[in-house]
Short mmCIF file of C-alpha atoms in Angstrom, two decimals:
data_model
loop_
_atom_site.label_atom_id
_atom_site.label_comp_id
_atom_site.label_asym_id
_atom_site.label_seq_id
_atom_site.Cartn_x
_atom_site.Cartn_y
_atom_site.Cartn_z
CA MET O 27 147.83 168.10 -15.91
CA THR O 28 149.96 165.93 -13.84
CA ILE O 29 148.82 162.62 -12.01
CA VAL O 30 148.04 163.40 -8.88
CA GLN O 31 145.75 165.98 -10.27
CA ARG O 32 144.09 163.48 -13.11
CA LEU O 33 143.80 161.41 -9.97
CA GLY O 34 142.23 164.41 -7.28
CA ALA O 35 139.81 165.39 -10.12
CA GLN O 36 138.32 161.62 -10.69
CA SER O 37 137.89 161.45 -7.00
CA SER O 38 136.72 164.71 -6.23
CA LEU O 39 133.84 163.65 -9.29
CA ARG O 40 133.51 160.55 -7.87
CA VAL O 41 132.69 162.09 -4.49
CA TRP O 42 130.11 165.26 -5.62
CA GLY O 43 128.17 162.73 -7.94
CA GLY O 44 127.94 160.38 -4.96
CA PHE O 45 127.04 163.79 -2.97
CA ALA O 46 124.68 164.62 -5.61
CA VAL O 47 122.46 161.11 -5.75
CA ALA O 48 122.21 161.10 -2.00
CA ALA O 49 119.92 165.11 -2.04
CA VAL O 50 118.39 163.48 -5.42
CA LEU O 51 117.26 160.33 -3.26
CA LEU O 52 117.22 162.16 0.35
CA PHE O 53 115.63 166.02 -0.15
CA GLY O 54 113.35 164.43 -3.80
CA LEU O 55 112.34 161.13 -4.34
CA ALA O 56 111.90 159.97 -0.38
CA PRO O 57 109.22 162.82 0.04
CA ALA O 58 107.86 161.74 -2.80
CA VAL O 59 107.16 158.37 -2.70
CA LEU O 60 106.81 158.08 1.36
CA SER O 61 103.27 158.69 3.46
CA ASP O 62 104.11 161.24 6.58
CA PHE O 63 104.48 158.19 9.04
CA ARG O 64 107.17 156.77 7.19
CA LEU O 65 109.05 159.13 6.37
CA SER O 66 109.50 160.50 10.25
CA LEU O 67 110.13 156.74 10.63
CA LEU O 68 113.18 157.12 8.00
CA ALA O 69 114.03 160.86 10.08
CA LYS O 70 114.44 158.20 13.11
CA PHE O 71 116.79 156.13 10.82
CA LEU O 72 118.27 158.58 9.58
CA CYS O 73 119.97 160.57 13.40
CA PHE O 74 120.93 156.53 13.89
CA ALA O 75 123.31 156.67 10.90
CA ILE O 76 124.42 160.03 12.22
CA VAL O 77 126.02 158.32 15.04
CA ALA O 78 127.24 155.10 13.40
CA VAL O 79 128.61 158.09 11.17
CA GLY O 80 130.75 158.64 14.26
CA ILE O 81 131.60 155.08 15.34
CA GLY O 82 132.64 154.43 12.02
CA LEU O 83 135.45 156.24 12.74
CA ALA O 84 136.29 155.82 15.58
CA TRP O 85 135.99 151.97 15.60
CA GLY O 86 136.60 151.08 12.06
CA ARG O 87 139.41 153.59 11.18
CA GLY O 88 141.25 154.04 15.27
CA GLY O 89 140.17 150.46 16.50
CA MET O 90 138.19 152.14 19.72
CA LEU O 91 135.26 149.32 20.50
CA THR O 92 132.88 152.42 21.42
CA LEU O 93 130.43 150.42 23.53
CA GLY O 94 128.88 153.73 25.41
CA GLN O 95 127.52 155.96 22.54
CA GLY O 96 124.45 156.50 24.02
CA VAL O 97 125.79 158.25 26.43
CA PHE O 98 126.42 161.20 24.11
CA PHE O 99 123.91 160.01 22.01
CA GLY O 100 121.53 160.50 25.58
CA ILE O 101 123.34 163.90 26.51
CA GLY O 102 121.75 165.62 23.26
CA ALA O 103 118.55 164.25 23.48
CA TYR O 104 117.71 165.34 26.94
CA ILE O 105 118.67 168.97 26.59
CA MET O 106 116.62 169.16 23.72
CA ALA O 107 113.80 167.70 25.01
CA MET O 108 114.21 169.71 27.87
CA HIS O 109 114.22 172.84 25.54
CA MET O 110 110.80 172.04 24.31
CA GLN O 111 109.42 171.42 28.02
CA MET O 112 110.09 174.60 28.57
CA ALA O 113 109.61 175.81 25.53
CA ASP O 114 105.89 174.34 25.68
CA ALA O 115 106.15 175.50 29.76
CA ALA O 116 106.54 179.35 28.80
CA LYS O 117 102.49 178.94 27.15
CA SER O 118 101.04 177.63 30.50
CA SER O 119 99.27 179.10 33.40
CA GLU O 120 101.64 176.55 35.69
CA GLY O 121 104.64 177.95 33.83
CA LEU O 122 105.83 174.41 34.60
CA PRO O 123 105.96 171.38 32.86
CA GLU O 124 103.12 169.47 32.51
CA PHE O 125 104.80 166.22 34.11
CA MET O 126 106.53 167.94 36.91
CA VAL O 127 102.68 168.93 37.54
CA ILE O 128 101.47 165.66 37.85
CA ALA O 129 104.47 164.48 40.00
CA GLY O 130 103.72 167.28 42.76
CA ILE O 131 107.39 169.59 41.98
CA ALA O 132 106.31 172.94 42.78
CA GLU O 133 109.75 174.08 41.39
CA LEU O 134 111.91 174.02 38.09
CA PRO O 135 115.10 172.49 39.58
CA SER O 136 117.78 174.87 38.77
CA TYR O 137 119.93 172.78 35.86
CA TRP O 138 116.50 173.14 33.49
CA GLN O 139 117.17 176.40 34.04
CA PRO O 140 119.73 177.34 31.90
CA PHE O 141 118.50 175.15 28.95
CA GLU O 142 115.41 177.53 28.38
CA SER O 143 117.57 179.70 25.86
CA PRO O 144 117.41 178.88 22.44
CA LEU O 145 120.81 179.34 22.50
CA VAL O 146 122.49 177.70 25.79
CA ALA O 147 120.36 174.50 24.88
CA ILE O 148 122.14 174.70 20.92
CA LEU O 149 125.77 175.46 21.72
CA GLY O 150 125.06 172.40 24.96
CA ILE O 151 124.16 170.31 21.97
CA LEU O 152 127.41 170.89 20.52
CA VAL O 153 129.59 171.54 23.28
CA LEU O 154 128.79 169.13 26.43
CA PRO O 155 128.79 165.67 24.90
CA ALA O 156 132.40 166.71 23.20
CA ALA O 157 133.91 168.20 26.34
CA ILE O 158 132.74 165.34 28.54
CA ALA O 159 134.30 162.77 25.86
CA ALA O 160 137.54 165.08 25.85
CA VAL O 161 137.97 164.27 29.57
CA LEU O 162 136.73 160.65 29.31
CA GLY O 163 138.98 160.03 26.50
CA TYR O 164 141.93 162.65 28.32
CA GLY O 165 141.97 160.07 31.53
CA VAL O 166 141.53 156.90 29.43
CA PHE O 167 144.00 156.64 26.62
CA LYS O 168 146.89 158.68 28.61
CA ARG O 169 146.18 155.80 30.59
CA ARG O 170 146.65 153.24 27.23
CA VAL O 171 144.43 151.85 28.85
CA LYS O 172 142.77 150.28 24.77
CA GLY O 173 140.87 147.00 23.49
CA ALA O 174 138.48 144.79 25.63
CA TYR O 175 139.14 147.14 29.44
CA PHE O 176 137.85 150.21 27.05
CA ALA O 177 134.67 148.69 25.74
CA ILE O 178 133.52 147.55 29.12
CA LEU O 179 134.40 150.97 30.43
CA SER O 180 132.13 152.83 27.89
CA GLN O 181 129.32 150.64 27.91
CA ALA O 182 129.66 150.75 32.15
CA LEU O 183 129.22 154.15 31.80
CA ALA O 184 126.24 153.46 29.74
CA ALA O 185 124.97 151.69 32.12
CA ALA O 186 125.38 153.71 34.66
CA LEU O 187 123.55 157.32 32.91
CA ALA O 188 120.70 154.94 32.21
CA ILE O 189 119.74 153.93 35.96
CA LEU O 190 121.20 157.54 36.62
CA LEU O 191 118.60 159.07 34.81
CA THR O 192 115.49 156.25 35.89
CA GLY O 193 115.87 157.84 39.52
CA GLN O 194 115.75 161.22 38.26
CA GLN O 195 112.22 162.09 38.98
CA THR O 196 112.79 165.80 37.55
CA ILE O 197 113.54 164.48 34.63
CA GLY O 198 111.00 162.23 33.91
CA GLY O 199 112.16 159.04 35.57
CA PHE O 200 111.93 155.97 33.62
CA THR O 201 108.99 157.20 31.45
CA GLY O 202 111.52 159.34 29.89
CA LEU O 203 110.14 163.54 29.09
CA SER O 204 107.78 163.00 25.99
CA ASP O 205 104.03 165.24 24.88
CA PHE O 206 106.27 168.17 23.06
CA ARG O 207 104.62 170.40 20.84
CA SER O 208 106.45 172.43 19.78
CA PHE O 209 110.03 172.74 18.25
CA PHE O 210 112.22 176.65 18.12
CA GLY O 211 108.64 177.71 17.38
CA PHE O 212 107.43 175.05 14.36
CA ARG O 213 104.09 172.93 15.56
CA LEU O 214 105.38 169.53 15.57
CA SER O 215 101.61 168.35 14.40
CA ASP O 216 101.51 170.47 11.22
CA PRO O 217 102.56 167.79 8.82
CA VAL O 218 105.12 170.33 6.30
CA ASN O 219 107.70 171.13 9.90
CA ARG O 220 107.30 167.02 10.46
CA GLN O 221 108.85 166.89 6.75
CA MET O 222 111.19 170.36 7.56
CA LEU O 223 112.91 167.88 10.47
CA PHE O 224 113.29 164.50 7.75
CA PHE O 225 114.92 167.75 5.86
CA ILE O 226 117.18 168.73 8.51
CA ALA O 227 118.36 165.05 9.28
CA ALA O 228 119.20 164.02 6.00
CA GLY O 229 121.39 167.12 5.70
CA THR O 230 123.19 166.82 9.05
CA LEU O 231 123.90 163.39 7.56
CA LEU O 232 125.02 164.41 4.28
CA ALA O 233 127.32 167.06 6.64
CA VAL O 234 128.28 164.91 8.86
CA VAL O 235 129.72 161.92 6.05
CA ALA O 236 131.76 164.97 4.43
CA ILE O 237 133.57 166.25 7.59
CA ALA O 238 134.07 161.96 7.74
CA ARG O 239 135.28 161.76 4.77
CA GLN O 240 137.56 164.85 5.43
CA LEU O 241 139.43 163.68 8.56
CA MET O 242 139.70 160.16 6.83
CA HIS O 243 141.65 161.29 4.09
CA SER O 244 143.59 163.62 5.58
CA ARG O 245 146.87 162.89 7.78
CA TYR O 246 145.03 162.64 10.51
CA GLY O 247 143.35 159.96 8.90
CA GLU O 248 146.34 158.07 8.10
CA LEU O 249 147.91 158.14 11.88
CA LEU O 250 144.45 156.79 13.07
CA VAL O 251 144.62 154.23 10.86
CA ALA O 252 147.98 153.45 11.97
CA VAL O 253 147.55 153.60 15.37
CA ARG O 254 145.24 151.60 15.32
CA ASP O 255 147.58 148.88 13.29
CA GLN O 256 150.81 149.77 14.77
CA GLU O 257 150.59 151.86 18.15
CA GLU O 258 154.22 151.56 18.95
CA ARG O 259 155.14 152.69 15.96
CA VAL O 260 153.48 155.70 15.58
CA ARG O 261 154.44 156.29 19.78
CA PHE O 262 158.72 156.28 18.44
CA LEU O 263 157.99 158.58 15.17
CA GLY O 264 157.09 161.01 18.11
CA TYR O 265 153.29 160.56 18.05
CA ASP O 266 151.25 160.63 20.92
CA PRO O 267 148.46 157.88 20.29
CA ALA O 268 146.40 159.10 22.76
CA ASN O 269 145.39 162.90 21.20
CA ILE O 270 144.94 161.37 17.77
CA LYS O 271 142.68 158.44 20.20
CA ILE O 272 140.77 161.63 21.85
CA VAL O 273 140.59 163.62 18.92
CA ALA O 274 138.67 160.52 17.15
CA TYR O 275 136.11 160.68 20.40
CA VAL O 276 135.69 164.00 20.61
CA VAL O 277 133.98 163.83 17.52
CA ALA O 278 132.05 160.34 17.70
CA ALA O 279 130.78 161.79 20.74
CA PHE O 280 130.05 165.55 18.71
CA PHE O 281 127.75 163.56 15.88
CA ALA O 282 126.47 161.45 18.32
CA GLY O 283 124.89 163.88 20.65
CA ILE O 284 123.39 166.22 17.22
CA ALA O 285 121.70 162.98 16.65
CA GLY O 286 119.91 163.09 20.02
CA ALA O 287 119.32 166.34 19.32
CA LEU O 288 117.50 165.28 16.54
CA PHE O 289 115.79 162.41 17.32
CA THR O 290 113.42 163.86 20.32
CA PRO O 291 110.90 166.14 18.00
CA ILE O 292 111.40 163.58 15.30
CA VAL O 293 109.93 160.40 17.54
CA GLY O 294 108.10 162.69 20.55
CA ILE O 295 110.02 160.71 23.52
CA ILE O 296 113.33 160.26 24.91
CA SER O 297 113.33 157.72 28.45
CA PRO O 298 116.23 155.86 29.58
CA ALA O 299 115.76 152.64 27.40
CA ASP O 300 117.03 154.71 24.45
CA ILE O 301 120.14 155.36 25.22
CA GLY O 302 121.32 152.56 27.37
CA VAL O 303 123.42 149.22 26.53
CA VAL O 304 120.82 148.03 24.09
CA PRO O 305 121.05 151.41 22.19
CA SER O 306 124.85 151.51 22.33
CA ILE O 307 124.89 147.61 21.27
CA ALA O 308 122.53 147.92 18.24
CA PHE O 309 124.60 151.13 17.00
CA LEU O 310 127.95 149.17 17.18
CA ILE O 311 125.74 146.13 15.39
CA GLY O 312 123.95 148.61 12.10
CA VAL O 313 128.26 149.48 11.93
CA ALA O 314 129.22 146.07 12.60
CA ILE O 315 126.75 144.99 9.19
CA GLY O 316 127.56 148.01 7.34
CA GLY O 317 131.23 147.85 7.01
CA ARG O 318 132.85 150.09 9.94
CA THR O 319 135.95 150.40 7.49
CA THR O 320 134.17 152.25 5.36
CA LEU O 321 132.55 155.83 4.87
CA LEU O 322 128.75 155.26 3.60
CA GLY O 323 129.64 151.51 5.40
CA PRO O 324 128.11 152.51 8.63
CA VAL O 325 125.08 154.68 7.20
CA LEU O 326 123.84 151.89 5.59
CA GLY O 327 124.04 149.47 8.26
CA ALA O 328 122.31 151.30 10.06
CA ILE O 329 119.83 152.38 8.45
CA GLY O 330 118.99 148.78 6.86
CA VAL O 331 119.04 147.10 10.72
CA ALA O 332 116.76 149.30 12.00
CA TRP O 333 114.12 148.65 8.91
CA ALA O 334 114.68 145.14 9.60
CA GLN O 335 114.59 146.00 13.14
CA THR O 336 111.05 147.52 12.62
CA SER O 337 109.54 145.62 9.60
CA PHE O 338 110.59 141.84 11.19
CA SER O 339 109.53 143.18 15.35
CA GLU O 340 105.98 143.97 14.09
CA ASN O 341 105.60 140.77 12.19
CA PHE O 342 108.34 138.57 14.69
CA PRO O 343 108.41 140.20 17.67
CA SER O 344 110.16 137.42 19.77
CA ALA O 345 112.55 136.57 17.08
CA TRP O 346 114.28 139.35 16.38
CA THR O 347 116.40 139.86 19.26
CA TYR O 348 118.05 135.76 17.80
CA LEU O 349 117.87 137.10 14.37
CA GLN O 350 120.02 140.08 15.21
CA GLY O 351 122.42 138.22 17.34
CA ALA O 352 122.29 135.96 14.99
CA LEU O 353 123.30 138.19 12.09
CA PHE O 354 125.81 140.00 13.68
CA ILE O 355 127.91 136.64 14.68
CA VAL O 356 127.76 135.63 11.04
CA VAL O 357 129.21 138.62 9.82
CA VAL O 358 131.56 138.98 12.73
CA GLY O 359 132.43 135.72 11.98
CA PHE O 360 132.42 135.66 8.56
CA LEU O 361 132.25 138.81 7.01
CA PRO O 362 134.53 140.94 9.31
CA ALA O 363 134.26 144.20 6.74
CA GLY O 364 130.50 143.59 6.44
CA LEU O 365 128.30 144.33 3.40
CA ALA O 366 130.84 146.50 2.18
CA GLY O 367 132.95 143.58 1.78
CA PHE O 368 130.16 141.11 0.43
CA GLY O 369 131.32 142.01 -3.53
CA SER O 370 135.44 140.90 -2.97
CA LEU O 371 134.53 137.87 -1.58
CA ALA O 372 131.95 136.59 -4.23
CA GLN O 373 134.21 137.91 -6.70
CA GLN O 374 137.42 135.46 -4.61
CA LEU O 375 135.40 132.56 -4.37
CA VAL O 376 134.07 132.62 -7.33
CA GLU O 377 137.75 132.58 -9.54
CA LYS O 378 138.75 129.82 -6.79
CA VAL O 379 136.21 128.29 -8.03
CA ARG O 380 136.88 128.32 -11.71
CA GLY O 381 140.81 128.11 -10.61
CA ALA O 382 141.85 131.14 -12.70
CA LYS O 383 143.88 133.76 -10.62
CA PRO O 384 142.07 136.87 -9.04
CA ALA O 385 141.68 139.98 -11.11
CA LYS O 386 142.88 143.00 -10.15
CA THR O 387 140.86 145.60 -9.63
CA ALA O 388 141.52 149.49 -10.94
CA SER O 389 142.16 151.70 -8.52
CA PRO O 390 144.28 154.77 -8.41
CA VAL O 391 147.98 153.14 -7.65
CA ASN O 392 147.23 150.74 -11.02
CA GLU O 393 146.13 153.62 -13.06
CA ALA O 394 148.81 156.18 -11.71
CA GLU O 395 151.61 153.54 -12.73
CA ALA O 396 149.82 152.88 -16.26
CA ILE O 397 150.15 156.80 -16.90
CA VAL O 398 153.75 156.75 -15.47
CA ALA O 399 154.73 154.21 -17.60
CA GLU O 400 153.11 155.81 -20.90
CA ALA O 401 154.74 159.01 -19.98
CA GLU O 402 158.26 157.22 -19.67
CA SER O 403 158.20 155.21 -22.99
CA PRO O 404 160.39 156.51 -26.00
CA GLU O 405 158.46 158.26 -28.40
CA PRO O 406 158.43 156.14 -31.90
CA GLU O 407 161.30 157.46 -34.18
CA ALA O 408 159.88 158.54 -37.71
CA PRO O 409 160.55 157.19 -40.76
CA ALA O 410 163.32 157.13 -42.49
CA GLU O 411 161.75 159.47 -45.39
CA GLU O 412 160.40 161.56 -43.03
CA LYS O 413 163.96 162.25 -41.45
CA VAL O 414 165.31 162.90 -44.96
CA ASP O 415 162.74 166.13 -45.99
CA ALA O 416 163.84 167.50 -41.88
CA ARG O 417 167.27 167.77 -43.17
#
């Protein structure tokens, strides 16, 4: 077995082992120890983690500070909400969603009608956020807009969408859409179906992480990091950095749209407050705290921040916002790698206090060098007696 094959086998073993542990925790341990309410709450956090994986790819690997992921999250969420509202309305005598009957709307708007079909709704969730991100990305990155300008532009899009939805009474206005009774024919009041939604969210998260890992460790992932660090050099090598950025931006939007579609039946409501500027920044804070350049850092950071927000806001409702902001400042100022880099930082501090040289951490490169050195070392000469016998 060659060196590359040995290293690849060890890496694959660690990856599959990690996925196996995550599957056991999500599909076995969590349903066994958590109540129905806490399980639904964890499913909501998993939706945030799906968004965080895309942000980690676009921001952590590509250097694009995406402050407007709430736009794509909201598109997926509202498409799912519109389909669920029409599915429930089909069983009523009015044939219209309940909020439209209360608001005095006599006819279903034309842009609602295509999403009455489950197939069209699913295709819209998968295609529409990615298509919009492709158009926006082409217009932005081809003009070489980057840095703070891109961040401000993406945040403005999230604010504009929230304001637009607030003024549209045919989509629920400020209160949004809620009171869903079924999800593709399954009653949401049934605890078994609620648990099914958790399993769908958990499986989606594992699939999204697998896709992100494949992209990060591919040739494209190397180009994405190169564009983040030395964009001009990548252009001189014959690659178009805009196309590389567009792909990452589209993938992040694709993940966010799926997360929004799962968020709607799990939480039971979607409103402009869930997709505006504040939620988009909350997504980013979780990624920064967890470690934006790593694979699992955004996932753990998003789940941890969402859990902390739920726990602390119950006991300290007025202090959580300040605590969240302080935590973000501390991480950005003193832990740029997030909590994922806390272990290496602590080790360096301990070694600095002791006055010792930093220990070399085991890595595939060091292991490969050791294997090469062992392979190239000359074999020990046989004793003289063995040489005589051999003659």
